[in-house]
C-alpha atoms as a printed R data frame, in Angstrom:
    type eleno elety resid chain resno      x       y       z
1   ATOM     1    CA   MET     A     1 59.715  -5.692 -25.035
2   ATOM     2    CA   ILE     A     2 57.407  -2.980 -26.405
3   ATOM     3    CA   ASP     A     3 54.282  -3.814 -24.382
4   ATOM     4    CA   ASN     A     4 54.940  -4.218 -20.647
5   ATOM     5    CA   LYS     A     5 51.330  -4.937 -19.639
6   ATOM     6    CA   LYS     A     6 50.716  -8.219 -17.804
7   ATOM     7    CA   ILE     A     7 47.995 -10.851 -18.198
8   ATOM     8    CA   SER     A     8 47.195 -13.903 -16.081
9   ATOM     9    CA   PRO     A     9 47.481 -17.549 -17.240
10  ATOM    10    CA   LEU     A    10 43.673 -17.828 -17.007
11  ATOM    11    CA   GLN     A    11 43.186 -14.825 -19.269
12  ATOM    12    CA   PHE     A    12 45.734 -16.255 -21.683
13  ATOM    13    CA   GLY     A    13 43.878 -19.587 -21.778
14  ATOM    14    CA   LEU     A    14 40.511 -17.915 -22.365
15  ATOM    15    CA   LEU     A    15 41.986 -15.861 -25.201
16  ATOM    16    CA   VAL     A    16 43.306 -19.062 -26.801
17  ATOM    17    CA   VAL     A    17 39.883 -20.745 -26.561
18  ATOM    18    CA   VAL     A    18 38.064 -17.756 -28.041
19  ATOM    19    CA   PHE     A    19 40.707 -17.299 -30.754
20  ATOM    20    CA   THR     A    20 40.466 -20.979 -31.691
21  ATOM    21    CA   ILE     A    21 36.680 -20.798 -31.956
22  ATOM    22    CA   GLY     A    22 36.871 -17.417 -33.699
23  ATOM    23    CA   SER     A    23 35.372 -17.432 -37.154
24  ATOM    24    CA   ALA     A    24 35.465 -21.238 -37.261
25  ATOM    25    CA   ILE     A    25 32.035 -21.876 -35.715
26  ATOM    26    CA   LEU     A    26 30.354 -20.123 -38.636
27  ATOM    27    CA   LEU     A    27 32.699 -20.830 -41.555
28  ATOM    28    CA   THR     A    28 34.690 -24.010 -40.895
29  ATOM    29    CA   PRO     A    29 31.829 -26.584 -41.108
30  ATOM    30    CA   SER     A    30 31.200 -25.558 -44.713
31  ATOM    31    CA   GLY     A    31 34.854 -25.846 -45.730
32  ATOM    32    CA   LEU     A    32 35.348 -29.205 -44.024
33  ATOM    33    CA   ALA     A    33 32.096 -30.629 -45.425
34  ATOM    34    CA   SER     A    34 33.117 -29.654 -48.959
35  ATOM    35    CA   ILE     A    35 36.273 -31.740 -48.487
36  ATOM    36    CA   ALA     A    36 35.333 -34.705 -46.281
37  ATOM    37    CA   LYS     A    37 31.509 -34.680 -46.656
38  ATOM    38    CA   GLN     A    38 29.816 -36.375 -43.686
39  ATOM    39    CA   ASP     A    39 33.249 -37.229 -42.236
40  ATOM    40    CA   ALA     A    40 34.018 -33.539 -41.751
41  ATOM    41    CA   TRP     A    41 33.755 -33.883 -37.975
42  ATOM    42    CA   ILE     A    42 36.322 -36.705 -38.102
43  ATOM    43    CA   ALA     A    43 38.643 -34.446 -40.099
44  ATOM    44    CA   SER     A    44 38.121 -31.861 -37.372
45  ATOM    45    CA   LEU     A    45 39.235 -34.364 -34.711
46  ATOM    46    CA   PHE     A    46 42.363 -35.170 -36.723
47  ATOM    47    CA   GLY     A    47 42.884 -31.426 -37.064
48  ATOM    48    CA   ILE     A    48 42.821 -31.070 -33.270
49  ATOM    49    CA   GLY     A    49 45.622 -33.639 -33.086
50  ATOM    50    CA   ILE     A    50 47.722 -31.710 -35.610
51  ATOM    51    CA   SER     A    51 47.004 -28.455 -33.795
52  ATOM    52    CA   ILE     A    52 48.200 -29.961 -30.505
53  ATOM    53    CA   ILE     A    53 51.582 -30.740 -32.080
54  ATOM    54    CA   ILE     A    54 51.798 -27.221 -33.496
55  ATOM    55    CA   VAL     A    55 50.876 -25.557 -30.202
56  ATOM    56    CA   ILE     A    56 53.483 -27.684 -28.383
57  ATOM    57    CA   LEU     A    57 56.016 -26.388 -30.908
58  ATOM    58    CA   PHE     A    58 55.096 -22.789 -30.051
59  ATOM    59    CA   SER     A    59 55.364 -23.609 -26.347
60  ATOM    60    CA   ILE     A    60 58.865 -25.059 -26.747
61  ATOM    61    CA   LEU     A    61 60.033 -21.931 -28.551
62  ATOM    62    CA   ALA     A    62 58.490 -19.759 -25.869
63  ATOM    63    CA   ARG     A    63 60.218 -21.781 -23.164
64  ATOM    64    CA   LEU     A    64 63.591 -21.287 -24.867
65  ATOM    65    CA   TYR     A    65 63.016 -17.525 -25.090
66  ATOM    66    CA   PRO     A    66 60.638 -16.709 -22.215
67  ATOM    67    CA   SER     A    67 61.294 -12.963 -22.182
68  ATOM    68    CA   TYR     A    68 60.995 -12.422 -25.936
69  ATOM    69    CA   ASN     A    69 58.162 -12.449 -28.457
70  ATOM    70    CA   PHE     A    70 58.225 -14.069 -31.903
71  ATOM    71    CA   ALA     A    71 59.602 -11.037 -33.744
72  ATOM    72    CA   GLU     A    72 62.378 -10.675 -31.168
73  ATOM    73    CA   TYR     A    73 63.621 -14.243 -31.245
74  ATOM    74    CA   CYS     A    74 63.542 -14.229 -35.038
75  ATOM    75    CA   GLU     A    75 66.349 -11.680 -34.758
76  ATOM    76    CA   ILE     A    76 68.077 -13.551 -31.937
77  ATOM    77    CA   ILE     A    77 68.149 -16.836 -33.852
78  ATOM    78    CA   MET     A    78 68.569 -15.659 -37.463
79  ATOM    79    CA   GLY     A    79 70.551 -12.470 -36.944
80  ATOM    80    CA   LYS     A    80 69.416  -8.867 -37.075
81  ATOM    81    CA   TRP     A    81 68.648  -8.329 -40.770
82  ATOM    82    CA   LEU     A    82 67.538 -11.815 -41.791
83  ATOM    83    CA   GLY     A    83 65.499 -11.970 -38.594
84  ATOM    84    CA   LYS     A    84 63.753  -8.715 -39.477
85  ATOM    85    CA   ILE     A    85 62.900 -10.021 -42.951
86  ATOM    86    CA   ILE     A    86 61.407 -13.181 -41.456
87  ATOM    87    CA   ALA     A    87 59.518 -11.106 -38.888
88  ATOM    88    CA   VAL     A    88 57.994  -9.053 -41.750
89  ATOM    89    CA   SER     A    89 56.444 -12.238 -43.163
90  ATOM    90    CA   PHE     A    90 54.941 -12.970 -39.736
91  ATOM    91    CA   VAL     A    91 53.573  -9.409 -39.519
92  ATOM    92    CA   TYR     A    92 52.014  -9.698 -42.969
93  ATOM    93    CA   PHE     A    93 50.480 -13.062 -42.099
94  ATOM    94    CA   SER     A    94 48.856 -11.571 -38.994
95  ATOM    95    CA   PHE     A    95 47.649  -8.537 -40.923
96  ATOM    96    CA   VAL     A    96 46.099 -10.652 -43.692
97  ATOM    97    CA   GLY     A    97 44.365 -12.783 -41.044
98  ATOM    98    CA   ALA     A    98 42.860  -9.680 -39.442
99  ATOM    99    CA   SER     A    99 41.690  -8.111 -42.713
100 ATOM   100    CA   SER     A   100 40.247 -11.418 -43.958
101 ATOM   101    CA   LEU     A   101 38.130 -11.771 -40.827
102 ATOM   102    CA   LEU     A   102 37.045  -8.146 -41.047
103 ATOM   103    CA   PHE     A   103 35.775  -8.885 -44.551
104 ATOM   104    CA   ASP     A   104 33.929 -11.959 -43.246
105 ATOM   105    CA   MET     A   105 32.191  -9.854 -40.621
106 ATOM   106    CA   GLY     A   106 31.092  -7.216 -43.146
107 ATOM   107    CA   ASN     A   107 30.050  -9.818 -45.699
108 ATOM   108    CA   PHE     A   108 27.934 -11.614 -43.110
109 ATOM   109    CA   MET     A   109 26.152  -8.388 -42.188
110 ATOM   110    CA   VAL     A   110 25.341  -7.385 -45.777
111 ATOM   111    CA   THR     A   111 24.229 -10.874 -46.829
112 ATOM   112    CA   GLN     A   112 22.341 -12.018 -43.731
113 ATOM   113    CA   ILE     A   113 21.331  -9.066 -41.548
114 ATOM   114    CA   MET     A   114 21.274  -5.678 -43.310
115 ATOM   115    CA   PRO     A   115 21.657  -6.167 -47.083
116 ATOM   116    CA   GLU     A   116 20.887  -2.534 -47.955
117 ATOM   117    CA   THR     A   117 23.793  -1.161 -45.897
118 ATOM   118    CA   PRO     A   118 27.199  -0.874 -47.640
119 ATOM   119    CA   ILE     A   119 29.860  -3.247 -46.364
120 ATOM   120    CA   GLU     A   120 32.207  -0.281 -45.892
121 ATOM   121    CA   ILE     A   121 30.079   0.981 -42.994
122 ATOM   122    CA   PHE     A   122 30.308  -2.279 -41.059
123 ATOM   123    CA   ASN     A   123 34.037  -2.690 -41.663
124 ATOM   124    CA   ILE     A   124 34.810   0.867 -40.554
125 ATOM   125    CA   VAL     A   125 32.673   0.660 -37.412
126 ATOM   126    CA   PHE     A   126 34.086  -2.725 -36.408
127 ATOM   127    CA   ALA     A   127 37.633  -1.526 -37.096
128 ATOM   128    CA   LEU     A   128 37.068   1.508 -34.853
129 ATOM   129    CA   VAL     A   129 36.013  -0.786 -32.011
130 ATOM   130    CA   ILE     A   130 39.170  -2.850 -32.530
131 ATOM   131    CA   LEU     A   131 41.366   0.257 -32.558
132 ATOM   132    CA   TYR     A   132 39.723   1.509 -29.386
133 ATOM   133    CA   GLY     A   133 40.335  -1.839 -27.705
134 ATOM   134    CA   LEU     A   134 44.008  -1.821 -28.640
135 ATOM   135    CA   ARG     A   135 44.298   1.792 -27.570
136 ATOM   136    CA   LEU     A   136 43.247   0.665 -24.090
137 ATOM   137    CA   GLY     A   137 45.821  -2.106 -24.185
138 ATOM   138    CA   ILE     A   138 46.062  -5.887 -24.168
139 ATOM   139    CA   GLU     A   139 45.507  -6.001 -20.394
140 ATOM   140    CA   VAL     A   140 42.023  -4.524 -20.850
141 ATOM   141    CA   ILE     A   141 41.328  -6.958 -23.705
142 ATOM   142    CA   ALA     A   142 42.340  -9.853 -21.454
143 ATOM   143    CA   ARG     A   143 39.999  -8.667 -18.710
144 ATOM   144    CA   THR     A   144 37.200  -8.247 -21.234
145 ATOM   145    CA   VAL     A   145 37.437 -11.867 -22.372
146 ATOM   146    CA   GLU     A   146 36.822 -12.963 -18.762
147 ATOM   147    CA   ILE     A   147 33.513 -11.093 -18.847
148 ATOM   148    CA   PHE     A   148 32.345 -12.419 -22.204
149 ATOM   149    CA   PHE     A   149 33.543 -16.015 -21.955
150 ATOM   150    CA   PRO     A   150 30.741 -17.324 -19.689
151 ATOM   151    CA   TRP     A   151 28.164 -15.840 -22.075
152 ATOM   152    CA   ILE     A   152 29.841 -17.497 -25.050
153 ATOM   153    CA   ILE     A   153 29.675 -20.884 -23.316
154 ATOM   154    CA   LEU     A   154 26.077 -20.333 -22.202
155 ATOM   155    CA   LEU     A   155 24.904 -19.429 -25.716
156 ATOM   156    CA   LEU     A   156 26.809 -22.358 -27.225
157 ATOM   157    CA   LEU     A   157 25.175 -24.755 -24.763
158 ATOM   158    CA   LEU     A   158 21.761 -23.339 -25.606
159 ATOM   159    CA   LEU     A   159 22.422 -23.838 -29.319
160 ATOM   160    CA   VAL     A   160 23.649 -27.422 -28.931
161 ATOM   161    CA   ILE     A   161 20.834 -28.446 -26.565
162 ATOM   162    CA   ALA     A   162 18.229 -26.932 -28.883
163 ATOM   163    CA   VAL     A   163 19.637 -28.652 -31.976
164 ATOM   164    CA   ILE     A   164 20.071 -32.178 -30.552
165 ATOM   165    CA   PRO     A   165 16.437 -33.256 -31.221
166 ATOM   166    CA   HIS     A   166 16.841 -32.280 -34.899
167 ATOM   167    CA   ILE     A   167 19.921 -34.425 -35.565
168 ATOM   168    CA   GLU     A   168 19.337 -37.322 -37.974
169 ATOM   169    CA   MET     A   169 22.046 -39.956 -37.649
170 ATOM   170    CA   THR     A   170 21.395 -41.144 -41.190
171 ATOM   171    CA   LYS     A   171 22.916 -37.868 -42.440
172 ATOM   172    CA   ILE     A   172 26.145 -38.658 -40.587
173 ATOM   173    CA   GLN     A   173 26.373 -42.127 -42.142
174 ATOM   174    CA   PRO     A   174 28.266 -43.872 -43.594
175 ATOM   175    CA   ILE     A   175 31.069 -43.040 -41.182
176 ATOM   176    CA   PHE     A   176 34.656 -43.229 -42.490
177 ATOM   177    CA   GLU     A   177 33.484 -43.176 -46.098
178 ATOM   178    CA   ALA     A   178 36.190 -40.638 -46.974
179 ATOM   179    CA   ASP     A   179 39.688 -42.071 -47.475
180 ATOM   180    CA   LEU     A   180 42.562 -41.163 -45.169
181 ATOM   181    CA   LYS     A   181 44.056 -38.702 -47.679
182 ATOM   182    CA   THR     A   182 40.802 -36.737 -47.830
183 ATOM   183    CA   VAL     A   183 40.421 -36.714 -44.063
184 ATOM   184    CA   PHE     A   184 44.024 -35.533 -43.687
185 ATOM   185    CA   HIS     A   185 43.371 -32.762 -46.209
186 ATOM   186    CA   GLY     A   186 40.422 -31.615 -44.126
187 ATOM   187    CA   ALA     A   187 42.542 -31.840 -40.978
188 ATOM   188    CA   ILE     A   188 45.200 -29.573 -42.502
189 ATOM   189    CA   VAL     A   189 42.510 -27.046 -43.504
190 ATOM   190    CA   TYR     A   190 41.194 -27.153 -39.927
191 ATOM   191    CA   ALA     A   191 44.694 -26.672 -38.493
192 ATOM   192    CA   SER     A   192 45.274 -23.696 -40.822
193 ATOM   193    CA   ILE     A   193 42.308 -21.980 -39.151
194 ATOM   194    CA   ALA     A   194 42.439 -23.143 -35.531
195 ATOM   195    CA   GLY     A   195 46.013 -24.325 -34.965
196 ATOM   196    CA   MET     A   196 48.712 -22.641 -37.030
197 ATOM   197    CA   PRO     A   197 47.372 -19.083 -36.528
198 ATOM   198    CA   CYS     A   198 47.945 -19.572 -32.778
199 ATOM   199    CA   VAL     A   199 51.498 -18.498 -33.562
200 ATOM   200    CA   VAL     A   200 50.228 -14.992 -32.733
201 ATOM   201    CA   PHE     A   201 50.184 -16.038 -29.057
202 ATOM   202    CA   THR     A   202 53.973 -16.141 -29.078
203 ATOM   203    CA   MET     A   203 53.599 -12.342 -28.925
204 ATOM   204    CA   LEU     A   204 51.587 -12.650 -25.687
205 ATOM   205    CA   ILE     A   205 53.466 -15.334 -23.741
206 ATOM   206    CA   PRO     A   206 56.177 -12.888 -22.505
207 ATOM   207    CA   LEU     A   207 53.368 -10.796 -20.973
208 ATOM   208    CA   LEU     A   208 52.211 -13.559 -18.618
209 ATOM   209    CA   HIS     A   209 52.544 -13.003 -14.873
210 ATOM   210    CA   THR     A   210 53.981 -16.498 -14.610
211 ATOM   211    CA   GLN     A   211 54.957 -18.896 -17.394
212 ATOM   212    CA   LYS     A   212 54.629 -22.025 -15.296
213 ATOM   213    CA   LYS     A   213 52.595 -24.665 -17.147
214 ATOM   214    CA   VAL     A   214 52.092 -22.265 -20.085
215 ATOM   215    CA   GLY     A   215 52.447 -25.175 -22.522
216 ATOM   216    CA   ARG     A   216 49.770 -27.197 -20.742
217 ATOM   217    CA   ASN     A   217 47.400 -24.229 -20.620
218 ATOM   218    CA   PHE     A   218 48.062 -23.458 -24.283
219 ATOM   219    CA   VAL     A   219 47.329 -27.023 -25.407
220 ATOM   220    CA   THR     A   220 44.284 -27.473 -23.152
221 ATOM   221    CA   ALA     A   221 42.705 -24.220 -24.322
222 ATOM   222    CA   ASN     A   222 43.276 -25.104 -27.976
223 ATOM   223    CA   ILE     A   223 41.689 -28.523 -27.451
224 ATOM   224    CA   ILE     A   224 38.624 -26.962 -25.807
225 ATOM   225    CA   GLY     A   225 38.177 -24.609 -28.756
226 ATOM   226    CA   GLY     A   226 38.645 -27.531 -31.150
227 ATOM   227    CA   ILE     A   227 35.987 -29.610 -29.394
228 ATOM   228    CA   VAL     A   228 33.516 -26.738 -29.808
229 ATOM   229    CA   ILE     A   229 34.265 -26.574 -33.555
230 ATOM   230    CA   THR     A   230 33.878 -30.357 -33.877
231 ATOM   231    CA   ILE     A   231 30.503 -30.305 -32.103
232 ATOM   232    CA   ILE     A   232 29.239 -27.482 -34.322
233 ATOM   233    CA   THR     A   233 30.459 -29.329 -37.422
234 ATOM   234    CA   PHE     A   234 28.816 -32.578 -36.306
235 ATOM   235    CA   THR     A   235 25.481 -30.922 -35.534
236 ATOM   236    CA   SER     A   236 25.513 -28.955 -38.822
237 ATOM   237    CA   ILE     A   237 25.933 -32.149 -40.825
238 ATOM   238    CA   GLY     A   238 23.513 -34.068 -38.615
239 ATOM   239    CA   VAL     A   239 20.727 -31.548 -39.215
240 ATOM   240    CA   LEU     A   240 21.454 -30.081 -42.654
241 ATOM   241    CA   GLY     A   241 23.326 -32.948 -44.267
242 ATOM   242    CA   ALA     A   242 26.787 -32.861 -45.793
243 ATOM   243    CA   ASP     A   243 25.689 -31.466 -49.175
244 ATOM   244    CA   THR     A   244 23.749 -28.529 -47.731
245 ATOM   245    CA   THR     A   245 26.481 -27.817 -45.179
246 ATOM   246    CA   SER     A   246 29.103 -27.660 -47.925
247 ATOM   247    CA   ARG     A   247 26.989 -25.381 -50.158
248 ATOM   248    CA   VAL     A   248 25.950 -22.679 -47.691
249 ATOM   249    CA   THR     A   249 28.455 -20.095 -46.465
250 ATOM   250    CA   TYR     A   250 27.249 -20.012 -42.860
251 ATOM   251    CA   PRO     A   251 25.894 -23.506 -42.055
252 ATOM   252    CA   SER     A   252 25.625 -23.058 -38.280
253 ATOM   253    CA   TYR     A   253 23.624 -19.856 -38.810
254 ATOM   254    CA   VAL     A   254 21.261 -21.689 -41.204
255 ATOM   255    CA   LEU     A   255 21.144 -24.532 -38.699
256 ATOM   256    CA   ALA     A   256 19.947 -22.227 -35.929
257 ATOM   257    CA   LYS     A   257 17.156 -20.910 -38.163
258 ATOM   258    CA   LYS     A   258 15.629 -24.382 -38.305
259 ATOM   259    CA   ILE     A   259 15.333 -24.769 -34.557
260 ATOM   260    CA   SER     A   260 11.844 -24.616 -33.103
261 ATOM   261    CA   ILE     A   261 11.082 -25.934 -29.625
262 ATOM   262    CA   ALA     A   262  7.397 -26.268 -28.685
263 ATOM   263    CA   ASP     A   263  6.574 -23.346 -31.008
264 ATOM   264    CA   PHE     A   264  8.082 -21.134 -28.322
265 ATOM   265    CA   LEU     A   265 11.867 -21.051 -28.712
266 ATOM   266    CA   GLU     A   266 12.505 -20.028 -32.313
267 ATOM   267    CA   ARG     A   267 14.812 -17.833 -34.395
268 ATOM   268    CA   ILE     A   268 17.774 -18.455 -32.119
269 ATOM   269    CA   GLU     A   269 20.192 -17.759 -34.980
270 ATOM   270    CA   VAL     A   270 20.724 -14.425 -33.260
271 ATOM   271    CA   PHE     A   271 22.613 -16.361 -30.556
272 ATOM   272    CA   VAL     A   272 24.955 -17.797 -33.180
273 ATOM   273    CA   ALA     A   273 25.527 -14.307 -34.574
274 ATOM   274    CA   ILE     A   274 26.275 -12.923 -31.099
275 ATOM   275    CA   ILE     A   275 28.761 -15.711 -30.342
276 ATOM   276    CA   TRP     A   276 30.418 -15.169 -33.702
277 ATOM   277    CA   PHE     A   277 30.713 -11.399 -33.302
278 ATOM   278    CA   ILE     A   278 32.294 -11.764 -29.865
279 ATOM   279    CA   THR     A   279 34.798 -14.455 -30.842
280 ATOM   280    CA   LEU     A   280 35.546 -12.695 -34.131
281 ATOM   281    CA   PHE     A   281 36.292  -9.464 -32.278
282 ATOM   282    CA   PHE     A   282 38.917 -11.156 -30.120
283 ATOM   283    CA   LYS     A   283 40.435 -13.072 -33.023
284 ATOM   284    CA   ILE     A   284 40.786  -9.937 -35.175
285 ATOM   285    CA   ILE     A   285 42.184  -7.912 -32.304
286 ATOM   286    CA   LEU     A   286 44.813 -10.567 -31.511
287 ATOM   287    CA   TYR     A   287 45.835 -10.834 -35.176
288 ATOM   288    CA   PHE     A   288 46.025  -7.049 -35.403
289 ATOM   289    CA   TYR     A   289 47.913  -6.777 -32.108
290 ATOM   290    CA   ALA     A   290 50.529  -9.261 -33.344
291 ATOM   291    CA   SER     A   291 50.974  -7.366 -36.614
292 ATOM   292    CA   ILE     A   292 51.310  -3.948 -35.026
293 ATOM   293    CA   ILE     A   293 53.596  -5.059 -32.175
294 ATOM   294    CA   GLY     A   294 55.727  -6.932 -34.707
295 ATOM   295    CA   THR     A   295 55.975  -3.819 -36.891
296 ATOM   296    CA   ALA     A   296 57.054  -1.645 -33.982
297 ATOM   297    CA   GLN     A   297 59.590  -4.297 -33.006
298 ATOM   298    CA   ILE     A   298 61.065  -4.437 -36.516
299 ATOM   299    CA   LEU     A   299 61.375  -0.643 -36.644
300 ATOM   300    CA   GLY     A   300 62.936  -0.513 -33.199
301 ATOM   301    CA   LEU     A   301 60.192   1.635 -31.654
302 ATOM   302    CA   THR     A   302 59.105   1.629 -28.028
303 ATOM   303    CA   ASP     A   303 55.384   2.308 -28.516
304 ATOM   304    CA   TYR     A   304 52.913   0.758 -30.939
305 ATOM   305    CA   ARG     A   305 50.052   3.221 -30.435
306 ATOM   306    CA   PRO     A   306 51.163   5.773 -33.080
307 ATOM   307    CA   PHE     A   307 50.644   2.993 -35.647
308 ATOM   308    CA   LEU     A   308 47.064   2.254 -34.666
309 ATOM   309    CA   PHE     A   309 45.219   4.738 -36.868
310 ATOM   310    CA   PRO     A   310 47.306   4.332 -40.083
311 ATOM   311    CA   PHE     A   311 47.250   0.551 -39.682
312 ATOM   312    CA   GLY     A   312 43.504   0.754 -39.065
313 ATOM   313    CA   LEU     A   313 43.051   2.556 -42.399
314 ATOM   314    CA   LEU     A   314 45.142  -0.107 -44.126
315 ATOM   315    CA   LEU     A   315 43.128  -2.836 -42.412
316 ATOM   316    CA   VAL     A   316 39.780  -1.489 -43.643
317 ATOM   317    CA   THR     A   317 41.096  -0.822 -47.150
318 ATOM   318    CA   HIS     A   318 42.682  -4.252 -47.444
319 ATOM   319    CA   SER     A   319 39.539  -5.967 -46.159
320 ATOM   320    CA   LEU     A   320 37.446  -4.280 -48.855
321 ATOM   321    CA   PHE     A   321 39.685  -5.187 -51.785
322 ATOM   322    CA   MET     A   322 41.309  -8.503 -50.892
323 ATOM   323    CA   TYR     A   323 38.321 -10.623 -52.047
324 ATOM   324    CA   PRO     A   324 36.443  -9.737 -55.263
325 ATOM   325    CA   ASN     A   325 33.698 -12.194 -54.260
326 ATOM   326    CA   THR     A   326 32.945 -15.064 -51.895
327 ATOM   327    CA   ILE     A   327 33.916 -17.705 -54.490
328 ATOM   328    CA   TYR     A   328 37.382 -16.174 -54.682
329 ATOM   329    CA   GLU     A   329 37.506 -16.145 -50.878
330 ATOM   330    CA   ALA     A   330 36.672 -19.861 -50.700
331 ATOM   331    CA   GLU     A   331 39.464 -20.676 -53.161
332 ATOM   332    CA   PHE     A   332 41.866 -18.402 -51.283
333 ATOM   333    CA   ASN     A   333 41.074 -20.049 -47.937
334 ATOM   334    CA   ASN     A   334 41.413 -23.597 -49.280
335 ATOM   335    CA   ARG     A   335 44.621 -22.994 -51.243
336 ATOM   336    CA   VAL     A   336 46.570 -19.801 -50.564
337 ATOM   337    CA   TRP     A   337 45.736 -19.409 -46.875
338 ATOM   338    CA   VAL     A   338 46.492 -23.059 -46.071
339 ATOM   339    CA   ALA     A   339 49.942 -22.746 -47.681
340 ATOM   340    CA   PHE     A   340 50.531 -19.365 -46.005
341 ATOM   341    CA   ALA     A   341 49.518 -20.652 -42.562
342 ATOM   342    CA   LEU     A   342 51.573 -23.824 -43.028
343 ATOM   343    CA   THR     A   343 54.637 -21.717 -43.825
344 ATOM   344    CA   ILE     A   344 54.328 -19.128 -41.041
345 ATOM   345    CA   GLY     A   345 52.511 -21.231 -38.449
346 ATOM   346    CA   PHE     A   346 54.515 -24.448 -38.780
347 ATOM   347    CA   LEU     A   347 57.538 -24.522 -41.099
348 ATOM   348    CA   LEU     A   348 58.977 -21.219 -39.865
349 ATOM   349    CA   PRO     A   349 58.742 -22.143 -36.145
350 ATOM   350    CA   VAL     A   350 60.279 -25.555 -36.921
351 ATOM   351    CA   LEU     A   351 63.148 -23.829 -38.747
352 ATOM   352    CA   LEU     A   352 63.692 -21.421 -35.857
353 ATOM   353    CA   LEU     A   353 63.634 -24.258 -33.314
354 ATOM   354    CA   VAL     A   354 66.085 -26.438 -35.287
355 ATOM   355    CA   ILE     A   355 68.541 -23.572 -35.857
356 ATOM   356    CA   SER     A   356 68.274 -22.523 -32.211
357 ATOM   357    CA   ILE     A   357 69.057 -26.050 -30.988
358 ATOM   358    CA   LEU     A   358 71.963 -26.426 -33.450
359 ATOM   359    CA   ARG     A   359 73.456 -23.072 -32.428
360 ATOM   360    CA   LYS     A   360 73.296 -23.994 -28.739
361 ATOM   361    CA   LYS     A   361 74.953 -27.356 -29.441
362 ATOM   362    CA   MET     A   362 77.677 -25.638 -31.467
363 ATOM   363    CA   LYS     A   363 78.325 -23.184 -28.631
364 ATOM   364    CA   ALA     A   364 78.529 -26.086 -26.174
365 ATOM   365    CA   ILE     A   365 81.032 -27.909 -28.426
366 ATOM   366    CA   LEU     A   366 83.173 -24.795 -28.941
367 ATOM   367    CA   LYS     A   367 83.348 -24.230 -25.204
């Protein structure tokens, strides 16, 4: 194991919740509404169910190989060279996830906050913060999430309480208008954002002080994050309507702009931005951590820190050139990313689990 730092089960659970929320509270309502319209929140609930199955799958693999991370048991199960090739695909998946979110952060800043500032500035500054965090180590990151988590919950509660009076139930109706195929499509898109990417936590499970009830903690934390996404999706549609939610890039941010309580509490969209920046930071750093630890593991190195700066340069560069425009990004997320996440975050773990079970049965028979 390359990283010998230790984190507690509570810290692990909080990281899962924040990772699950991640970019989803700002971006997912739009994507789901474009698919399932006013039934987007129902698709989100179905997506939570799919994500639970996927997270249980990760937990089973982790239980079979408690002292190894994903890249390591790829080699154990598939053999040294084939395992390394498979691990490369996992590393690339994690890297693409990190660079995609870094682009989202920069794009949000230049379109909503500071349009005259080049996106390169925001991406570089944010990447430097991420590199500094990883330089300190995953143990420091885990302690940091304990500090920020109560503030995330407090700001989310403030947003939801403030938006409740503005919800119009007529915009949610008719319920179940979308057919089952459409709802399932939306659920798969949800799972590709909040469920399948949780495969990166297979790189953290060996670092836990104790792995008792890790599966239960994993599932519970993912459900909590999913409930938050569902509530944000429901309120976005309830206030803005399905059509507006599907057309705007950041529906929950637009939603917060409309809130006005007694002509006193206004312009609380800054709270949404703060929540998003915090959760996005942790999601990018966990993606990036998985990619860099996986790379060091593949190369047989004992320290990942020498890779931080060159990988940071690649991260910024890739984030600036991977999407020509936001329309391309939307198509990528709905098509390419879903297939990519389904392959790495579901099909690959299933393959590893099946082969592992078959090999153990064969060994038992041969004995």
